[in-house]
Coordinates of C-alpha atoms in Angstrom, one line a residue:
X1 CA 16.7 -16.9 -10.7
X2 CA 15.3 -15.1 -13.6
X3 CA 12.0 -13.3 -12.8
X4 CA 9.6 -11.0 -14.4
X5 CA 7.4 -8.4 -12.7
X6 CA 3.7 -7.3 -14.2
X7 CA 2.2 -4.0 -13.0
X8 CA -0.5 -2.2 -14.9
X9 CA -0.2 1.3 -12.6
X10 CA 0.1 4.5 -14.2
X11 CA 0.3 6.4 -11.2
X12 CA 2.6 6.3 -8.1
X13 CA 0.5 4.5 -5.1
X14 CA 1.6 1.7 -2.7
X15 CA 1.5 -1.0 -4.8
X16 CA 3.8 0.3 -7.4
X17 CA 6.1 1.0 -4.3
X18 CA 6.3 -2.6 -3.4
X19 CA 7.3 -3.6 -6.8
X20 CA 10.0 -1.8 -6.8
X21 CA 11.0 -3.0 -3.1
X22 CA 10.9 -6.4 -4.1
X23 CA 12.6 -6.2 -7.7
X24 CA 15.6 -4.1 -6.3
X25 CA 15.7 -6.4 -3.1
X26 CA 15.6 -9.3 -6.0
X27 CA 18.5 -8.2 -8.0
X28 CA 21.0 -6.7 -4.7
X29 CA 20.7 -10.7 -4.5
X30 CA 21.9 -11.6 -7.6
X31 CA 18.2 -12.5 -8.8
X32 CA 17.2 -10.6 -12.2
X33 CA 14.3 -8.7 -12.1
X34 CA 12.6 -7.5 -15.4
X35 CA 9.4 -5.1 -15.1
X36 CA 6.7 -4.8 -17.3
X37 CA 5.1 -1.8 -16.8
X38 CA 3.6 1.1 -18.8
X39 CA 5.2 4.5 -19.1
X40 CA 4.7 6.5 -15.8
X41 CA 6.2 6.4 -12.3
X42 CA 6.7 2.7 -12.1
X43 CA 9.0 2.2 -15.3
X44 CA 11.3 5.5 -14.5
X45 CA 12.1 4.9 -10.8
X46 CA 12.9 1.0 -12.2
X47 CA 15.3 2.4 -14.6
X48 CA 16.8 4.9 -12.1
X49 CA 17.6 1.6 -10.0
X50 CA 19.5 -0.2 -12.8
X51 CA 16.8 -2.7 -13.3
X52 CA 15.5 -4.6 -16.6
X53 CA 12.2 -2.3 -17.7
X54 CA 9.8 -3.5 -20.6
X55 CA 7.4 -1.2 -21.8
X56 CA 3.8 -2.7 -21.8
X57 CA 0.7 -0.9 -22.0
X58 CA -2.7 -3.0 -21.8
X59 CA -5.8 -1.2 -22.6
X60 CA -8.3 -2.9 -20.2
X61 CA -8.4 -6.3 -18.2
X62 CA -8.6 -8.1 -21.3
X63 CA -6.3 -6.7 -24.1
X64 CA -5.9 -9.8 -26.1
X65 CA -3.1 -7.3 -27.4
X66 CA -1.5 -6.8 -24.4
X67 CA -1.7 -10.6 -23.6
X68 CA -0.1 -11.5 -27.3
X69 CA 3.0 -9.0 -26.5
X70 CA 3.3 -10.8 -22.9
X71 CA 3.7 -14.0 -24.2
X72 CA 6.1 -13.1 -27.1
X73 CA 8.1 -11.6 -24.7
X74 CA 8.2 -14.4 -22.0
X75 CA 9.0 -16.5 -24.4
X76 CA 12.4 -14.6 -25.1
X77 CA 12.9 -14.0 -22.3
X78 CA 12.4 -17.5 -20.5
X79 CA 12.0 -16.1 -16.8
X80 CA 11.7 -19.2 -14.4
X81 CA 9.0 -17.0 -12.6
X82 CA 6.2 -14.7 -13.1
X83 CA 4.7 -12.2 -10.8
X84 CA 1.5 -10.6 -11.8
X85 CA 1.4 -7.4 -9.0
X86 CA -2.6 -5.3 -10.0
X87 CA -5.4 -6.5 -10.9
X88 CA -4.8 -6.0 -14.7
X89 CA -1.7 -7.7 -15.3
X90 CA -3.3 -10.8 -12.8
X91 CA -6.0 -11.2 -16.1
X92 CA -3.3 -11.0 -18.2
X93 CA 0.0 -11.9 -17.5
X94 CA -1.2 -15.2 -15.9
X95 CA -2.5 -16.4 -19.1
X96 CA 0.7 -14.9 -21.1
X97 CA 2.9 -17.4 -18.6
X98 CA 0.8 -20.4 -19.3
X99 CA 1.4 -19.8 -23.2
X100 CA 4.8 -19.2 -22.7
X101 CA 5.5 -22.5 -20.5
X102 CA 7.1 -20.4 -17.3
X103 CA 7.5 -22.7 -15.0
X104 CA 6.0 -20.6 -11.6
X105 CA 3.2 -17.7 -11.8
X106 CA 2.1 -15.9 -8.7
X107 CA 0.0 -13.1 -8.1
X108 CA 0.3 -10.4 -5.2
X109 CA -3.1 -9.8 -4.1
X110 CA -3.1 -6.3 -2.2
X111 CA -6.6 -5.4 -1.2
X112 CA -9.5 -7.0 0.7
X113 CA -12.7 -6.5 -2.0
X114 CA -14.7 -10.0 -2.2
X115 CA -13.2 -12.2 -5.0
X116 CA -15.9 -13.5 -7.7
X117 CA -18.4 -10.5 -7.1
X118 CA -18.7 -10.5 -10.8
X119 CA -18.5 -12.8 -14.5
X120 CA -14.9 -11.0 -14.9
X121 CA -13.6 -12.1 -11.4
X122 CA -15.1 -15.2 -11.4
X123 CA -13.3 -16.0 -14.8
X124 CA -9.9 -14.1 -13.7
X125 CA -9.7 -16.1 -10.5
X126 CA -10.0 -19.5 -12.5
X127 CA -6.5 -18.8 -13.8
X128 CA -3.9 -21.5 -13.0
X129 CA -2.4 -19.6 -10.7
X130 CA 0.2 -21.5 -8.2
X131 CA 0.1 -18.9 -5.2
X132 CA -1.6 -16.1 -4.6
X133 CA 0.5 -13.7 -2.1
X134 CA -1.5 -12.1 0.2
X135 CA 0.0 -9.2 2.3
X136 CA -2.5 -9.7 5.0
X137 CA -4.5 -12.1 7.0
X138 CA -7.2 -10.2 6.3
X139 CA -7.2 -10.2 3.1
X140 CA -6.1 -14.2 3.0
X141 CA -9.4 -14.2 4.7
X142 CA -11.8 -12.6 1.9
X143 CA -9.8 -15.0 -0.4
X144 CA -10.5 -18.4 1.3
X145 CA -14.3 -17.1 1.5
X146 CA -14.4 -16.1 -2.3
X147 CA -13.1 -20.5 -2.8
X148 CA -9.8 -19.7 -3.5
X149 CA -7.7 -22.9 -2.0
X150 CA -5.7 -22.7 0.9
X151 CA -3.0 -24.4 -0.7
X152 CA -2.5 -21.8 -3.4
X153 CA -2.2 -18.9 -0.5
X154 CA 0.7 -17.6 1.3
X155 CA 0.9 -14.7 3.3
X156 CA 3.0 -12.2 2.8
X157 CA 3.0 -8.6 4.4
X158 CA 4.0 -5.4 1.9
X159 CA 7.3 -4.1 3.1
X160 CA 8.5 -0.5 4.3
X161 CA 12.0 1.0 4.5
X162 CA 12.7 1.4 8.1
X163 CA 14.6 4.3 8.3
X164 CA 17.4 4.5 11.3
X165 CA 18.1 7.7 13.6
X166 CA 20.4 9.3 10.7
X167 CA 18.2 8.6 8.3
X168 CA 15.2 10.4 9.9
X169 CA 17.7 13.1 10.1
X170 CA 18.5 13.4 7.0
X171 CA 14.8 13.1 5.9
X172 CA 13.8 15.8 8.2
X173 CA 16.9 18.2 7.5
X174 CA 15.0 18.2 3.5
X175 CA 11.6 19.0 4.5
X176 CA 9.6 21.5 4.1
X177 CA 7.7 22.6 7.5
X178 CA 4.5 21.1 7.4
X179 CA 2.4 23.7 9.3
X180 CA 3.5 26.4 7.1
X181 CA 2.8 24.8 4.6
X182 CA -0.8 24.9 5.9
X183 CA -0.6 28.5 7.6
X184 CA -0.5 27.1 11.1
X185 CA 1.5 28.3 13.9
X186 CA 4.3 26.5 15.4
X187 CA 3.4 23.8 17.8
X188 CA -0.5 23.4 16.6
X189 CA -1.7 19.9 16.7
X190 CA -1.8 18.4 13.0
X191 CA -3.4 15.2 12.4
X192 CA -2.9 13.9 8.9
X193 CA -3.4 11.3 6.9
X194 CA -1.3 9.8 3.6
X195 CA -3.9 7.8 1.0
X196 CA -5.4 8.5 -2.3
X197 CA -8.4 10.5 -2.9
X198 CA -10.9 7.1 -3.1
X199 CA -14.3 5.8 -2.1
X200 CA -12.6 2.6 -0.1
X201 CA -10.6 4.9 2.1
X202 CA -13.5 6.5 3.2
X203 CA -12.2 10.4 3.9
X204 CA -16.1 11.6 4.2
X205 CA -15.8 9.6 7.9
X206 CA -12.6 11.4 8.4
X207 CA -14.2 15.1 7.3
X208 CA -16.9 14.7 9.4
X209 CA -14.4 13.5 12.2
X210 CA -12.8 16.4 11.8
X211 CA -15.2 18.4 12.0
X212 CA -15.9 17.0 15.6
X213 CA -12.4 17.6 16.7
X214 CA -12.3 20.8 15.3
X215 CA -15.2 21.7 17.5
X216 CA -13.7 20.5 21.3
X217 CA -10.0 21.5 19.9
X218 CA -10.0 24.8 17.5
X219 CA -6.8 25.0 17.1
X220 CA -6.2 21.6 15.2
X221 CA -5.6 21.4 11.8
X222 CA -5.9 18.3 9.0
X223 CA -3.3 17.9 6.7
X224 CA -4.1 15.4 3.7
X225 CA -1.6 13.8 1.6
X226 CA -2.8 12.1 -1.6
X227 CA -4.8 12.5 -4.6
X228 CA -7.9 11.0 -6.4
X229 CA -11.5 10.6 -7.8
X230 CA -13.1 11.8 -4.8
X231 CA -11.0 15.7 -4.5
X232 CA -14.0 17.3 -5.3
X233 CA -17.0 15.9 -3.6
X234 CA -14.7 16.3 -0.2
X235 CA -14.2 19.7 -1.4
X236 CA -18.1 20.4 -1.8
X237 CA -18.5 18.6 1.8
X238 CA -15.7 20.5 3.3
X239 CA -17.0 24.1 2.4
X240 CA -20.4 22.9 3.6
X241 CA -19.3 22.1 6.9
X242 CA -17.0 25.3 7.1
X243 CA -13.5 23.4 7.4
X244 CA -11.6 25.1 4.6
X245 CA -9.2 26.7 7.4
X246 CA -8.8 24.0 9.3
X247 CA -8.7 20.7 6.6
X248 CA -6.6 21.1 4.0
X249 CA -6.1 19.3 0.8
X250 CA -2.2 19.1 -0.1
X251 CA -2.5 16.3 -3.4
X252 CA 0.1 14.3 -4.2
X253 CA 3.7 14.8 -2.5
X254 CA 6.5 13.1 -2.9
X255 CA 8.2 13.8 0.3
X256 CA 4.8 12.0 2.2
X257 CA 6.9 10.2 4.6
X258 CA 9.2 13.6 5.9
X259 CA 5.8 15.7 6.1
X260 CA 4.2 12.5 7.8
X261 CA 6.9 12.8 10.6
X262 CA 5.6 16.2 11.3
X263 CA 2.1 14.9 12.3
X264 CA 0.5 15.0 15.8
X265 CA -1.6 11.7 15.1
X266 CA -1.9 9.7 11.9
X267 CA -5.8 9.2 11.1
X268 CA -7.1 6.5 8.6
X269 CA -10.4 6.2 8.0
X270 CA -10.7 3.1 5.1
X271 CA -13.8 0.8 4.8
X272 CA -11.6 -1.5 3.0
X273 CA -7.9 -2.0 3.7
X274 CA -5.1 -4.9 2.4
X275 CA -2.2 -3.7 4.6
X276 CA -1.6 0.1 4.2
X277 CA 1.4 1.0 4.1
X278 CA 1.5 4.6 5.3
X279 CA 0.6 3.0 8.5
X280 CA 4.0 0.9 8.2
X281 CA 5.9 4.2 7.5
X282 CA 4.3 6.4 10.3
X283 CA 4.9 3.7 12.8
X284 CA 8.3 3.6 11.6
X285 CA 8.5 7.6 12.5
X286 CA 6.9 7.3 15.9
X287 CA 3.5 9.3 14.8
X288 CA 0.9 7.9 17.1
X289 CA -1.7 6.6 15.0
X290 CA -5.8 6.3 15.0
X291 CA -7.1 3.7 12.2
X292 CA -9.8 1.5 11.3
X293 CA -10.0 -2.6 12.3
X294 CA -10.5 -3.8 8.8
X295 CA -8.5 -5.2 6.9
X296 CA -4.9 -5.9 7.2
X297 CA -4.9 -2.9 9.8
X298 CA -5.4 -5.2 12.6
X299 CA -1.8 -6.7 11.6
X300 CA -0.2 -4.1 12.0
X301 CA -2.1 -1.8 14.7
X302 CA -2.5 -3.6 18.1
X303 CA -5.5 -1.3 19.8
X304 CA -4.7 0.5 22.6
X305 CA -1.2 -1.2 22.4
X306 CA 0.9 0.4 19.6
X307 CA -2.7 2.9 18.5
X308 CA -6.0 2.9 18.7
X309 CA -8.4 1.1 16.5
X310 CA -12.4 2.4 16.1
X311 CA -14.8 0.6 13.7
X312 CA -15.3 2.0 9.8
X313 CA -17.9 4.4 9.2
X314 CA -18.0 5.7 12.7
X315 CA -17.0 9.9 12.5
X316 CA -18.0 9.9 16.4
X317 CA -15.6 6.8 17.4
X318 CA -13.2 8.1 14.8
X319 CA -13.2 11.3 16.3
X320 CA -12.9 10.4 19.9
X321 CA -9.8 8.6 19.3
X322 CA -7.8 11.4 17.5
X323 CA -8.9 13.9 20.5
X324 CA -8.2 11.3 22.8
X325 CA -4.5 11.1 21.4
X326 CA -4.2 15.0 21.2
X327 CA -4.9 15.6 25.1
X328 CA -2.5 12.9 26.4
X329 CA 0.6 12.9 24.1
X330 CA 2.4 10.8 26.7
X331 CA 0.1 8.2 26.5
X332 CA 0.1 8.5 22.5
X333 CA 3.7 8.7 22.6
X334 CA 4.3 5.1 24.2
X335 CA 2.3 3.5 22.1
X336 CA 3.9 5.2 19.5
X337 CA 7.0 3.4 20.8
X338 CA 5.8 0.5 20.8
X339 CA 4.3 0.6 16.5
X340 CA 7.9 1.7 16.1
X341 CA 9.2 -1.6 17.5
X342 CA 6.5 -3.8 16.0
X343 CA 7.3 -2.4 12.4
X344 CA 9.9 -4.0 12.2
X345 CA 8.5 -7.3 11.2
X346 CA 7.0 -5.2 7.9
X347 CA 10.3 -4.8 6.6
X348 CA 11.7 -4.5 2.8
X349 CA 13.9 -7.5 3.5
X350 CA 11.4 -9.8 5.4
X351 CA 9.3 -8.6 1.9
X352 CA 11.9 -10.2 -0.2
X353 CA 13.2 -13.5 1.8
X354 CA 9.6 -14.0 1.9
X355 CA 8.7 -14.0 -1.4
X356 CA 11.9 -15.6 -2.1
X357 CA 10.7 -18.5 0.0
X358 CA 7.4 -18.4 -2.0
X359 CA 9.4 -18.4 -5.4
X360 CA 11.5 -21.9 -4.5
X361 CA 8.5 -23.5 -2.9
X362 CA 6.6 -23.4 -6.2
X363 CA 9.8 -24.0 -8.0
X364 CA 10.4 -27.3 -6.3
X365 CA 6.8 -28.6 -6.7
X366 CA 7.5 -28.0 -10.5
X367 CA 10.5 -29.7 -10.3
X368 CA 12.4 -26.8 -11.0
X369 CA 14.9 -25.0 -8.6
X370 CA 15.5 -21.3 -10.2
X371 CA 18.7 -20.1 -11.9

């Protein structure tokens, strides 16, 4: 089977993760993979792994430009499937399949924002699209609510590499030491969190959560892994509340997952969520985890089970759960143990056979069957 993989990030976050997942995973089974994607990240780390890249760089959601080059190059290259992985490249290389007669176009839809809030949606989500693929119930939810029909939906989670004992070992051998990195002492409590720097995950909760925790436990530190539009408004709000020694801002890193292992608890504090997938990895290290219930966090996170789940927007519930999980580690621990067992159902390979399964399903109702 011959597919071709759209992506419109320029920077490294999840979703450019997963397309790399599932194009490697497609081609170590004899699929070919060939991604479209602008210079950056994305288009290296392809290249790196052997795989097909085309350079494409859209301007906006509607570079008739962009769209034009799509189409030429789908016609060349006469994929029998097209998956469109952001938002951009949904608006544009839907359209660019349609011109070029491939026979199957899907879309990965990632995050849980209403669909049709605006003319531009409302218009992108008329697209002939044959299945969206949704990595979460919850966000199959928003999409059945925003008209989308349920026979153009299939669920399918985001996929982690689940790392075995040597692995983990190997990871943690190359590591820096996360608390001196942050100027802690040995054995403080660090609870961190690993998402980029933006309104929908919500970090002004977590500040002000940590502030709380900060108070009944002043030893604890915050260690924050990612980068974004929001560094410095939490900077403004962290000086005001006095937490520059104890919250601290590391930006982008790639080696997220080994310093993730080093955490006490794993906080996330999103108002809007489609899987996460730094939940997936710290559940696959065994770092007890506090999180919010929306989403696609539910999926993964069963409260008081494998974590604890607190409602968005709450710094006080937020809070209480992180000290909660700091003064009873034993408790924290099993249901650490018990995340770690239930990740497994989130992996790279259940990612690829089920998007496989997607592919031929759409495939046979075209009367094709993939080369």
């Amino acid at each position: 089977m011959r597919t071709a993989h759209f992506d419109t990030g320029r920077t490294w976050r999840g979703g450019q993760q997963q397309v790399l997942h599932l194009a490697r995973g497609l081609a170590s089974r004899g699929h070919e993979a060939v991604v479209f994607a602008p210079d950056g990240p994305l288009a290296a780390r392809a290249r790196a792994a052997g795989l097909a890249v085309r350079r494409w760089r859209p301007l906006g959601e509607w570079d008739l430009g962009a769209l034009a080059a799509a189409a030429a190059a789908l016609r060349r290259l006469r994929p029998d499937v097209v998956h469109a992985h952001s938002a951009h490249a949904h608006a544009l290389a839907v359209p660019a399949a349609r011109v070029a007669g491939v026979p199957a176009v899907v879309v990965s839809r990632r995050v849980d924002f209403a669909v049709g809030a605006h003319a531009g949606s409302r218009l992108k989500y008329a697209l002939p699209v044959d299945r969206y693929l949704c990595i979460s119930r919850g966000v199959r939810d928003v999409m059945r609510a925003g008209g989308v029909p349920e026979a153009r939906l299939a669920l399918v989670p985001s996929g982690v590499e689940i790392p075995d004992a040597a692995a983990l070992a190997r990871e943690a051998a190359g590591a820096p030491d996360l608390r001196a990195l942050i100027g802690a002492p040995p054995g403080a409590e660090v609870v961190g969190t690993v998402a980029a720097l933006a309104p929908h995950k919500d970090h002004a909760t977590l500040l002000e959560a940590a502030a709380r925790v900060v108070a009944a436990r002043p030893g604890a530190r915050f260690a924050w892994l990612g980068e974004g539009e929001c560094r410095a408004a939490l900077e403004r709000r962290r000086a005001a509340l006095g937490l520059e020694g104890a919250v601290h801002l590391l930006g982008f890193r790639p080696d997220a997952r080994a310093l993730m292992s080093q955490f006490s608890v794993f906080a996330l504090s999103s108002r809007l969520e489609g899987l996460c997938t730094s939940l997936l990895d710290a559940g696959a290290r065994g770092v007890p985890i506090v999180a919010t219930a929306v989403g696609g966090v539910p999926d993964i996170v069963r409260d008081g089970v494998s974590g604890r789940l607190v409602p968005p927007a709450d710094p006080a519930a937020l809070a209480a759960a992180i000290l909660e999980a700091l003064a009873d580690p034993a408790g924290a621990a099993a249901r650490a143990a018990a995340q770690r067992e239930a990740v497994a159902a989130f992996s790279v390979e259940a990612l690829v056979e089920n998007t496989l399964r997607v592919y031929h399903e759409v495939l046979e109702e075209r009367g094709r069957s993939g080369r």
